[in-house]
mmCIF file of C-alpha atoms and ligand atoms in Angstrom:
data_model
loop_
_atom_site.group_PDB
_atom_site.id
_atom_site.type_symbol
_atom_site.label_atom_id
_atom_site.label_comp_id
_atom_site.label_asym_id
_atom_site.label_seq_id
_atom_site.Cartn_x
_atom_site.Cartn_y
_atom_site.Cartn_z
ATOM 1 C CA MET A 1 -0.186 25.141 -25.886
ATOM 2 C CA THR A 2 2.601 26.652 -23.555
ATOM 3 C CA ASP A 3 6.373 24.974 -24.676
ATOM 4 C CA ARG A 4 6.685 24.482 -21.234
ATOM 5 C CA LYS A 5 7.464 20.270 -20.179
ATOM 6 C CA ARG A 6 4.418 18.206 -19.459
ATOM 7 C CA VAL A 7 3.018 16.254 -16.466
ATOM 8 C CA PHE A 8 0.811 13.910 -16.260
ATOM 9 C CA SER A 9 -1.057 11.503 -14.005
ATOM 10 C CA GLY A 10 -4.176 9.539 -12.573
ATOM 11 C CA ILE A 11 -5.832 8.411 -9.514
ATOM 12 C CA GLN A 12 -8.281 5.424 -10.447
ATOM 13 C CA PRO A 13 -11.746 6.414 -8.934
ATOM 14 C CA THR A 14 -12.801 3.840 -6.203
ATOM 15 C CA GLY A 15 -13.267 4.280 -2.546
ATOM 16 C CA ASN A 16 -12.552 6.830 -1.083
ATOM 17 C CA ILE A 17 -8.915 9.616 -1.293
ATOM 18 C CA HIS A 18 -6.714 8.419 1.589
ATOM 19 C CA LEU A 19 -3.471 10.091 3.190
ATOM 20 C CA GLY A 20 -1.139 8.075 1.171
ATOM 21 C CA ASN A 21 -3.092 8.738 -2.257
ATOM 22 C CA TYR A 22 -3.271 12.551 -0.661
ATOM 23 C CA MET A 23 1.070 13.087 0.524
ATOM 24 C CA GLY A 24 2.496 9.946 -1.960
ATOM 25 C CA ALA A 25 1.249 11.761 -4.911
ATOM 26 C CA LEU A 26 -1.475 14.636 -4.899
ATOM 27 C CA ARG A 27 0.002 17.302 -3.532
ATOM 28 C CA ASN A 28 2.698 17.035 -6.264
ATOM 29 C CA TRP A 29 -0.057 17.486 -8.252
ATOM 30 C CA VAL A 30 -1.452 20.506 -7.221
ATOM 31 C CA LYS A 31 2.527 21.768 -6.817
ATOM 32 C CA LEU A 32 3.356 20.478 -10.494
ATOM 33 C CA GLN A 33 0.315 22.961 -12.168
ATOM 34 C CA ASP A 34 2.797 25.807 -11.461
ATOM 35 C CA GLU A 35 5.581 24.689 -12.799
ATOM 36 C CA TYR A 36 4.229 21.977 -16.242
ATOM 37 C CA ASP A 37 2.029 22.204 -18.069
ATOM 38 C CA ALA A 38 -0.713 19.730 -15.283
ATOM 39 C CA ILE A 39 -2.354 16.755 -16.905
ATOM 40 C CA TYR A 40 -5.120 14.849 -14.440
ATOM 41 C CA CYS A 41 -7.204 11.885 -14.969
ATOM 42 C CA VAL A 42 -9.583 10.397 -13.338
ATOM 43 C CA VAL A 43 -8.442 6.753 -15.103
ATOM 44 C CA ASP A 44 -12.261 4.284 -14.900
ATOM 45 C CA LEU A 45 -11.305 2.242 -17.267
ATOM 46 C CA HIS A 46 -8.810 0.913 -15.197
ATOM 47 C CA ALA A 47 -11.001 0.844 -11.975
ATOM 48 C CA ILE A 48 -13.028 -1.669 -14.117
ATOM 49 C CA THR A 49 -10.400 -3.893 -14.095
ATOM 50 C CA VAL A 50 -11.306 -5.709 -10.861
ATOM 51 C CA PRO A 51 -14.871 -6.839 -9.852
ATOM 52 C CA TYR A 52 -16.830 -3.071 -9.819
ATOM 53 C CA ASP A 53 -20.401 -1.745 -9.609
ATOM 54 C CA PRO A 54 -21.383 -0.630 -12.244
ATOM 55 C CA SER A 55 -24.657 1.435 -10.851
ATOM 56 C CA GLU A 56 -21.517 3.015 -8.895
ATOM 57 C CA LEU A 57 -18.949 3.994 -11.042
ATOM 58 C CA ALA A 58 -20.764 7.207 -12.517
ATOM 59 C CA GLN A 59 -21.044 8.241 -8.674
ATOM 60 C CA SER A 60 -17.132 7.500 -7.864
ATOM 61 C CA ARG A 61 -15.799 8.439 -10.403
ATOM 62 C CA LEU A 62 -18.504 12.053 -10.057
ATOM 63 C CA ALA A 63 -16.947 12.111 -6.475
ATOM 64 C CA THR A 64 -13.056 11.757 -6.919
ATOM 65 C CA ALA A 65 -13.443 14.208 -9.768
ATOM 66 C CA LYS A 66 -14.760 16.526 -6.481
ATOM 67 C CA ALA A 67 -12.360 15.550 -3.475
ATOM 68 C CA LEU A 68 -9.061 16.347 -6.590
ATOM 69 C CA LEU A 69 -10.936 20.075 -7.641
ATOM 70 C CA ALA A 70 -11.155 20.102 -3.759
ATOM 71 C CA ILE A 71 -7.846 19.507 -2.885
ATOM 72 C CA GLY A 72 -6.816 22.236 -4.942
ATOM 73 C CA VAL A 73 -6.295 20.976 -8.823
ATOM 74 C CA ASP A 74 -7.114 24.247 -10.284
ATOM 75 C CA PRO A 75 -9.201 23.760 -13.526
ATOM 76 C CA SER A 76 -8.044 27.413 -15.000
ATOM 77 C CA ARG A 77 -4.143 25.749 -15.056
ATOM 78 C CA SER A 78 -4.381 22.098 -15.740
ATOM 79 C CA LEU A 79 -6.549 19.926 -18.206
ATOM 80 C CA LEU A 80 -8.779 17.136 -15.733
ATOM 81 C CA TYR A 81 -10.811 14.019 -17.613
ATOM 82 C CA TYR A 82 -12.246 11.420 -17.655
ATOM 83 C CA GLN A 83 -9.352 8.367 -18.657
ATOM 84 C CA SER A 84 -12.943 6.547 -20.657
ATOM 85 C CA GLN A 85 -14.336 10.085 -21.902
ATOM 86 C CA VAL A 86 -11.276 10.080 -24.205
ATOM 87 C CA PRO A 87 -10.671 7.398 -26.272
ATOM 88 C CA GLN A 88 -7.222 7.570 -27.964
ATOM 89 C CA HIS A 89 -5.597 6.586 -24.773
ATOM 90 C CA ALA A 90 -6.712 2.575 -25.302
ATOM 91 C CA GLU A 91 -6.291 2.979 -29.170
ATOM 92 C CA LEU A 92 -2.853 4.230 -28.042
ATOM 93 C CA ALA A 93 -2.757 1.083 -25.891
ATOM 94 C CA TRP A 94 -3.474 -1.060 -28.462
ATOM 95 C CA LEU A 95 -1.011 0.031 -30.591
ATOM 96 C CA LEU A 96 1.726 -0.396 -27.665
ATOM 97 C CA GLY A 97 0.192 -3.487 -26.496
ATOM 98 C CA VAL A 98 1.149 -5.715 -29.934
ATOM 99 C CA ASP A 99 4.793 -4.877 -29.062
ATOM 100 C CA THR A 100 4.724 -5.539 -24.966
ATOM 101 C CA PRO A 101 6.843 -8.480 -24.305
ATOM 102 C CA LEU A 102 4.666 -11.365 -22.041
ATOM 103 C CA GLY A 103 7.729 -11.387 -20.421
ATOM 104 C CA ALA A 104 7.773 -7.794 -18.979
ATOM 105 C CA LEU A 105 3.850 -8.373 -17.545
ATOM 106 C CA ASN A 106 4.494 -11.381 -15.719
ATOM 107 C CA ARG A 107 7.093 -9.083 -13.182
ATOM 108 C CA MET A 108 4.354 -6.715 -12.226
ATOM 109 C CA THR A 109 3.742 -7.489 -8.762
ATOM 110 C CA GLN A 110 0.394 -5.965 -8.661
ATOM 111 C CA PHE A 111 -0.296 -7.945 -11.185
ATOM 112 C CA LYS A 112 0.588 -11.088 -9.247
ATOM 113 C CA GLU A 113 -1.891 -9.520 -5.854
ATOM 114 C CA LYS A 114 -4.923 -8.295 -7.686
ATOM 115 C CA SER A 115 -4.703 -11.398 -10.034
ATOM 116 C CA GLU A 116 -5.784 -13.344 -6.443
ATOM 117 C CA LYS A 117 -8.316 -11.712 -5.691
ATOM 118 C CA ALA A 118 -9.647 -10.449 -9.190
ATOM 119 C CA GLY A 119 -9.085 -13.692 -11.389
ATOM 120 C CA GLN A 120 -6.271 -13.419 -14.053
ATOM 121 C CA LYS A 121 -8.493 -11.863 -16.997
ATOM 122 C CA LEU A 122 -6.254 -9.600 -19.641
ATOM 123 C CA GLY A 123 -7.865 -6.077 -19.053
ATOM 124 C CA LEU A 124 -5.731 -6.453 -15.367
ATOM 125 C CA TYR A 125 -2.502 -8.491 -17.532
ATOM 126 C CA ALA A 126 -2.979 -5.654 -19.851
ATOM 127 C CA TYR A 127 -3.296 -2.131 -17.007
ATOM 128 C CA PRO A 128 0.326 -1.718 -17.265
ATOM 129 C CA VAL A 129 0.363 -0.453 -20.804
ATOM 130 C CA LEU A 130 -2.937 1.497 -20.467
ATOM 131 C CA MET A 131 -1.104 3.065 -17.783
ATOM 132 C CA ALA A 132 1.579 3.565 -20.071
ATOM 133 C CA ALA A 133 -1.067 4.952 -23.580
ATOM 134 C CA ASP A 134 -1.993 7.331 -21.340
ATOM 135 C CA ILE A 135 1.556 8.810 -19.957
ATOM 136 C CA LEU A 136 2.462 8.575 -24.307
ATOM 137 C CA VAL A 137 -0.605 10.445 -25.365
ATOM 138 C CA HIS A 138 0.492 13.876 -23.778
ATOM 139 C CA ARG A 139 4.448 13.155 -24.312
ATOM 140 C CA ALA A 140 4.704 14.377 -20.813
ATOM 141 C CA HIS A 141 7.393 14.565 -19.292
ATOM 142 C CA ALA A 142 7.427 13.566 -15.614
ATOM 143 C CA VAL A 143 4.631 11.655 -13.510
ATOM 144 C CA PRO A 144 3.570 12.191 -9.667
ATOM 145 C CA VAL A 145 2.739 8.995 -8.534
ATOM 146 C CA GLY A 146 4.006 7.812 -5.287
ATOM 147 C CA ASN A 147 6.350 4.230 -4.106
ATOM 148 C CA ASP A 148 3.835 1.371 -5.726
ATOM 149 C CA GLN A 149 3.336 2.499 -9.179
ATOM 150 C CA THR A 150 7.452 2.926 -9.702
ATOM 151 C CA GLN A 151 7.325 -1.120 -11.345
ATOM 152 C CA HIS A 152 4.746 0.032 -13.576
ATOM 153 C CA LEU A 153 6.245 3.381 -14.626
ATOM 154 C CA GLU A 154 9.827 1.200 -15.062
ATOM 155 C CA LEU A 155 7.865 -0.257 -17.100
ATOM 156 C CA ALA A 156 5.959 2.966 -19.791
ATOM 157 C CA ARG A 157 9.319 4.089 -19.688
ATOM 158 C CA ASP A 158 10.734 1.113 -21.428
ATOM 159 C CA ILE A 159 8.097 0.904 -23.506
ATOM 160 C CA ALA A 160 8.310 4.996 -25.002
ATOM 161 C CA VAL A 161 12.106 3.469 -25.841
ATOM 162 C CA ARG A 162 11.224 1.059 -27.230
ATOM 163 C CA PHE A 163 8.867 2.219 -29.426
ATOM 164 C CA ASN A 164 11.464 5.233 -30.092
ATOM 165 C CA GLY A 165 14.000 2.811 -31.659
ATOM 166 C CA LYS A 166 11.501 1.476 -33.603
ATOM 167 C CA PHE A 167 9.469 4.469 -35.279
ATOM 168 C CA GLY A 168 11.706 7.349 -34.524
ATOM 169 C CA GLU A 169 11.898 9.436 -31.273
ATOM 170 C CA THR A 170 8.174 10.374 -30.509
ATOM 171 C CA PHE A 171 7.211 9.789 -27.219
ATOM 172 C CA PRO A 172 9.943 11.543 -24.347
ATOM 173 C CA VAL A 173 10.700 9.051 -22.056
ATOM 174 C CA PRO A 174 8.978 9.940 -18.528
ATOM 175 C CA GLU A 175 10.219 10.367 -14.915
ATOM 176 C CA GLN A 176 8.729 9.502 -11.631
ATOM 177 C CA ILE A 177 8.136 12.074 -9.681
ATOM 178 C CA THR A 178 8.082 10.923 -5.444
ATOM 179 C CA PRO A 179 8.198 13.139 -2.719
ATOM 180 C CA ARG A 180 11.172 13.046 -0.303
ATOM 181 C CA VAL A 181 8.363 12.118 2.354
ATOM 182 C CA GLY A 182 5.196 10.033 2.270
ATOM 183 C CA ALA A 183 6.206 8.604 -0.444
ATOM 184 C CA ARG A 184 4.879 5.511 0.502
ATOM 185 C CA VAL A 185 2.215 5.983 3.689
ATOM 186 C CA MET A 186 2.020 3.529 5.510
ATOM 187 C CA SER A 187 -1.348 0.921 6.595
ATOM 188 C CA LEU A 188 -1.994 2.774 10.232
ATOM 189 C CA GLN A 189 -3.205 -1.118 11.322
ATOM 190 C CA ASP A 190 -0.177 -2.627 10.038
ATOM 191 C CA PRO A 191 2.879 -0.227 9.509
ATOM 192 C CA THR A 192 4.887 -2.887 7.198
ATOM 193 C CA ALA A 193 1.474 -2.818 4.887
ATOM 194 C CA LYS A 194 1.118 -0.056 3.020
ATOM 195 C CA MET A 195 -1.905 2.439 3.394
ATOM 196 C CA SER A 196 -4.732 1.048 0.484
ATOM 197 C CA LYS A 197 -7.790 1.529 -0.480
ATOM 198 C CA SER A 198 -8.807 -2.249 -0.565
ATOM 199 C CA ASP A 199 -8.000 -2.979 2.801
ATOM 200 C CA PRO A 200 -11.377 -3.849 4.825
ATOM 201 C CA ASP A 201 -10.299 -3.006 7.803
ATOM 202 C CA ASP A 202 -11.422 0.712 7.736
ATOM 203 C CA SER A 203 -9.012 1.860 10.660
ATOM 204 C CA SER A 204 -6.421 0.978 8.264
ATOM 205 C CA ARG A 205 -6.533 4.461 7.229
ATOM 206 C CA ILE A 206 -7.698 7.988 7.117
ATOM 207 C CA LEU A 207 -9.614 9.127 3.993
ATOM 208 C CA VAL A 208 -9.022 12.837 2.964
ATOM 209 C CA PHE A 209 -12.850 13.489 3.780
ATOM 210 C CA ASP A 210 -12.678 11.933 7.320
ATOM 211 C CA GLU A 211 -14.225 14.388 9.975
ATOM 212 C CA PRO A 212 -11.834 15.364 12.637
ATOM 213 C CA ASP A 213 -13.268 13.666 15.474
ATOM 214 C CA THR A 214 -13.174 9.766 13.087
ATOM 215 C CA ILE A 215 -9.413 10.730 12.680
ATOM 216 C CA VAL A 216 -8.777 11.162 16.455
ATOM 217 C CA LYS A 217 -10.419 8.240 16.560
ATOM 218 C CA LYS A 218 -7.987 5.994 13.978
ATOM 219 C CA LEU A 219 -4.965 7.701 15.081
ATOM 220 C CA LYS A 220 -5.358 7.392 18.825
ATOM 221 C CA ARG A 221 -5.532 3.604 17.593
ATOM 222 C CA ALA A 222 -2.773 3.835 14.975
ATOM 223 C CA VAL A 223 -0.080 0.686 15.749
ATOM 224 C CA THR A 224 3.015 1.668 17.360
ATOM 225 C CA ASP A 225 6.496 -0.510 18.337
ATOM 226 C CA SER A 226 7.192 -1.287 21.501
ATOM 227 C CA GLY A 227 9.474 1.201 23.615
ATOM 228 C CA SER A 228 8.255 4.373 24.181
ATOM 229 C CA GLU A 229 11.025 6.334 21.923
ATOM 230 C CA VAL A 230 9.993 9.063 19.576
ATOM 231 C CA ALA A 231 12.562 8.622 16.118
ATOM 232 C CA TYR A 232 12.617 7.573 12.821
ATOM 233 C CA ASP A 233 13.501 4.092 12.281
ATOM 234 C CA PRO A 234 10.538 2.842 9.586
ATOM 235 C CA VAL A 235 13.048 -0.684 10.020
ATOM 236 C CA ASN A 236 12.620 -1.234 13.831
ATOM 237 C CA LYS A 237 10.050 1.222 14.453
ATOM 238 C CA PRO A 238 7.450 1.345 11.312
ATOM 239 C CA GLY A 239 4.640 2.647 13.236
ATOM 240 C CA ILE A 240 6.358 5.991 14.466
ATOM 241 C CA SER A 241 8.164 6.427 11.771
ATOM 242 C CA ASN A 242 5.009 6.723 9.212
ATOM 243 C CA LEU A 243 3.721 9.187 11.747
ATOM 244 C CA LEU A 244 6.534 10.327 12.030
ATOM 245 C CA GLU A 245 6.128 11.608 7.758
ATOM 246 C CA ILE A 246 2.345 11.976 8.433
ATOM 247 C CA LEU A 247 3.423 15.287 10.561
ATOM 248 C CA SER A 248 6.147 15.942 8.784
ATOM 249 C CA LEU A 249 4.093 16.388 5.692
ATOM 250 C CA PHE A 250 1.697 18.195 7.920
ATOM 251 C CA THR A 251 4.083 20.964 9.152
ATOM 252 C CA ASP A 252 6.104 21.300 7.030
ATOM 253 C CA ARG A 253 9.055 20.482 9.627
ATOM 254 C CA SER A 254 11.685 18.450 8.850
ATOM 255 C CA ILE A 255 11.684 14.158 10.216
ATOM 256 C CA ASP A 256 14.906 15.073 12.041
ATOM 257 C CA ASP A 257 13.576 18.567 13.518
ATOM 258 C CA LEU A 258 11.082 16.810 15.390
ATOM 259 C CA VAL A 259 12.649 14.235 16.178
ATOM 260 C CA ASN A 260 14.988 16.698 17.992
ATOM 261 C CA GLU A 261 12.025 18.644 20.167
ATOM 262 C CA HIS A 262 9.524 15.428 20.607
ATOM 263 C CA ASN A 263 11.802 12.303 21.151
ATOM 264 C CA ALA A 264 10.643 11.892 25.173
ATOM 265 C CA MET A 265 6.864 12.134 24.065
ATOM 266 C CA GLN A 266 5.021 9.822 25.065
ATOM 267 C CA TYR A 267 3.245 8.106 22.442
ATOM 268 C CA GLY A 268 0.163 9.074 23.477
ATOM 269 C CA ARG A 269 0.631 12.782 23.306
ATOM 270 C CA PHE A 270 2.372 12.311 20.509
ATOM 271 C CA LYS A 271 -0.797 10.794 18.977
ATOM 272 C CA GLN A 272 -2.839 13.084 19.901
ATOM 273 C CA LEU A 273 -0.308 16.375 18.102
ATOM 274 C CA VAL A 274 -0.251 14.228 14.332
ATOM 275 C CA ALA A 275 -4.052 14.284 15.118
ATOM 276 C CA ASP A 276 -4.563 17.936 15.300
ATOM 277 C CA ALA A 277 -1.682 19.474 12.528
ATOM 278 C CA VAL A 278 -3.677 15.685 9.898
ATOM 279 C CA VAL A 279 -7.258 17.519 11.224
ATOM 280 C CA GLU A 280 -6.155 21.299 10.246
ATOM 281 C CA GLY A 281 -4.558 20.671 7.230
ATOM 282 C CA LEU A 282 -7.377 18.322 6.246
ATOM 283 C CA THR A 283 -9.696 21.440 7.323
ATOM 284 C CA ARG A 284 -9.827 23.415 4.290
ATOM 285 C CA ILE A 285 -10.068 20.338 1.873
ATOM 286 C CA ARG A 286 -13.872 19.381 3.100
ATOM 287 C CA THR A 287 -14.865 23.008 3.237
ATOM 288 C CA ASN A 288 -14.150 23.550 -0.328
ATOM 289 C CA TYR A 289 -15.764 20.108 -1.586
ATOM 290 C CA LYS A 290 -19.394 20.853 0.538
ATOM 291 C CA THR A 291 -18.766 24.509 -2.247
ATOM 292 C CA LEU A 292 -18.511 22.186 -5.378
ATOM 293 C CA GLU A 293 -21.360 21.750 -6.760
ATOM 294 C CA ASP A 294 -22.255 18.253 -8.674
ATOM 295 C CA GLY A 295 -23.212 19.765 -12.298
ATOM 296 C CA GLU A 296 -20.952 22.410 -12.477
ATOM 297 C CA VAL A 297 -18.200 19.739 -12.073
ATOM 298 C CA GLY A 298 -19.693 17.534 -14.429
ATOM 299 C CA ARG A 299 -19.494 20.217 -17.159
ATOM 300 C CA LEU A 300 -16.349 20.472 -16.189
ATOM 301 C CA MET A 301 -15.489 16.919 -17.037
ATOM 302 C CA THR A 302 -17.041 17.554 -20.821
ATOM 303 C CA LYS A 303 -14.384 20.127 -21.511
ATOM 304 C CA GLY A 304 -12.238 18.957 -19.855
ATOM 305 C CA ALA A 305 -12.392 15.471 -21.594
ATOM 306 C CA LEU A 306 -12.823 17.626 -25.238
ATOM 307 C CA ASP A 307 -9.829 19.927 -24.635
ATOM 308 C CA ALA A 308 -8.164 15.913 -23.915
ATOM 309 C CA ARG A 309 -9.420 14.627 -26.941
ATOM 310 C CA MET A 310 -7.352 17.692 -28.769
ATOM 311 C CA ARG A 311 -4.621 17.184 -27.692
ATOM 312 C CA ALA A 312 -4.665 12.747 -27.262
ATOM 313 C CA GLU A 313 -5.615 13.537 -31.279
ATOM 314 C CA GLU A 314 -2.678 15.764 -31.881
ATOM 315 C CA GLN A 315 -0.567 12.789 -30.976
ATOM 316 C CA MET A 316 -2.507 9.895 -32.622
ATOM 317 C CA VAL A 317 -2.763 11.397 -36.072
ATOM 318 C CA GLU A 318 1.404 10.983 -35.700
ATOM 319 C CA VAL A 319 1.427 7.705 -34.340
ATOM 320 C CA ARG A 320 -0.733 5.688 -36.338
ATOM 321 C CA ARG A 321 0.973 7.086 -39.581
ATOM 322 C CA LEU A 322 4.618 6.052 -38.004
ATOM 323 C CA VAL A 323 2.800 2.884 -37.520
ATOM 324 C CA GLY A 324 1.804 2.425 -40.666
ATOM 325 C CA LEU A 325 -2.137 2.983 -40.177
ATOM 326 C CA GLY A 326 -1.815 6.325 -41.512
ATOM 327 C CA SER A 327 -3.363 9.740 -40.373
ATOM 328 C CA GLY A 328 -6.628 7.468 -39.069
ATOM 329 C CA THR A 329 -8.278 10.238 -41.001
ATOM 330 C CA ILE A 330 -10.613 8.758 -43.613
ATOM 331 C CA SER A 331 -11.307 10.770 -46.965
HETATM 332 P P1 AMP B 401 -4.874 4.646 -6.639
HETATM 333 O O1 AMP B 401 -5.843 4.723 -6.020
HETATM 334 O O2 AMP B 401 -4.208 3.338 -6.759
HETATM 335 O O3 AMP B 401 -5.090 5.334 -8.313
HETATM 336 O O4 AMP B 401 -3.670 5.741 -6.448
HETATM 337 C C1 AMP B 401 -3.198 6.914 -6.149
HETATM 338 C C2 AMP B 401 -2.123 7.698 -6.219
HETATM 339 O O5 AMP B 401 -1.451 7.255 -4.821
HETATM 340 C C3 AMP B 401 -0.619 7.261 -7.156
HETATM 341 O O6 AMP B 401 0.420 7.386 -7.539
HETATM 342 C C4 AMP B 401 -0.279 6.730 -6.111
HETATM 343 O O7 AMP B 401 0.578 5.609 -5.799
HETATM 344 C C5 AMP B 401 -0.630 6.817 -4.505
HETATM 345 N N1 AMP B 401 -1.038 6.059 -3.483
HETATM 346 C C6 AMP B 401 -1.861 4.522 -2.791
HETATM 347 N N2 AMP B 401 -2.106 4.156 -1.921
HETATM 348 C C7 AMP B 401 -0.495 5.545 -1.163
HETATM 349 C C8 AMP B 401 0.586 4.925 -0.206
HETATM 350 N N3 AMP B 401 0.151 4.375 0.853
HETATM 351 N N4 AMP B 401 0.848 5.810 0.035
HETATM 352 C C9 AMP B 401 1.509 6.619 -0.669
HETATM 353 N N5 AMP B 401 0.900 6.529 -2.201
HETATM 354 C C10 AMP B 401 0.238 5.815 -2.371
HETATM 355 N N1 LIG B 402 -1.703 2.838 -11.636
HETATM 356 C C1 LIG B 402 -1.879 4.084 -11.108
HETATM 357 C C2 LIG B 402 -2.718 3.718 -9.496
HETATM 358 O O1 LIG B 402 -2.812 2.775 -9.324
HETATM 359 C C3 LIG B 402 -3.122 4.774 -11.776
HETATM 360 C C4 LIG B 402 -3.203 5.484 -12.904
HETATM 361 C C5 LIG B 402 -3.385 5.349 -14.543
HETATM 362 C C6 LIG B 402 -1.724 6.093 -13.265
HETATM 363 N N2 LIG B 402 -2.715 5.583 -15.324
HETATM 364 C C7 LIG B 402 -2.045 6.236 -15.029
HETATM 365 C C8 LIG B 402 -0.509 7.033 -12.724
HETATM 366 C C9 LIG B 402 -0.964 7.124 -15.883
HETATM 367 C C10 LIG B 402 0.114 7.633 -12.977
HETATM 368 C C11 LIG B 402 -0.341 8.087 -14.819
HETATM 369 O O2 LIG B 402 -2.254 4.214 -9.035
#
């Protein structure tokens, strides 16, 4: 094990990876591998907190793992695995849950939103505690996520602080890492709502694996704002501002620069420009995906889980001892 700081993050294996996931989180996952001891997880236990089809889970989990590899998660530098194959996550979630006040869980806006559709279930309610356990079981220092996870991460920090206060310094209090541009990518059809996997309207999001002509079509149809100026103003011009963020990320140029250059450009041409940049940026990922072989990725995920179990178990031995359950090893 290295002395480097650890970074942990997770993604649910439901639906396809979209531009919000990529810009808000996954690009950082890839970048941070150089600097941190990186641990990434396909969070299948989180995915089953809303209605799902069990016969599809194995396939969507594999597809998500492959997408992460195609985007640039590099198993020679990062640990990558399926959450359910490392039982220490669920065990720590229980130990943390026994001391998590209901008041904190009642404030979670994602619970309120999701339970409207999925019903008020314990799994959905306890979701943020499992997320805290994911992070803390690896004693992660930092967590790259989009802005929609800020509230969950604050709860994870509170849980870490509470545990440390009660049992002594055990967990680092994890910091959130969000990108400067793209922390909240908006829907192409309603730029006041975030781009999301669960939006029934396919044209609201660009998938990382969309074909070039689909990307062009979706961007051409993107809802823009009244007026005709390409300007950055997320409140009054949310549509164009969202497109500017996308262009900035894919061209690696500042929003100011782009506004200066394209200020007078017609919306139609501007959208084409954004589409060209996105198509070019995503081509490498699409090509990588095709080279990945299911069996090989499956083996890689098994190896990842075995390594992650060993690392998580080291931490759990300490946690069990602290809470009075011994080491957990029966002799
Ligand atoms: P999920 O698909 O909900 O598991 O999210 C995976 C990661 O993508 C998390 O870090 C989210 O914060 C991030 N994410 C999801 N949607 C967006 C969005 N529209 N903009 C920015 N980041 C997002
Ligand atoms: N809740 C996160 C999401 O929906 C996924 C997630 C689960 C996660 N556990 C995590 C993210 C731990 C960061 C760290 O996007």
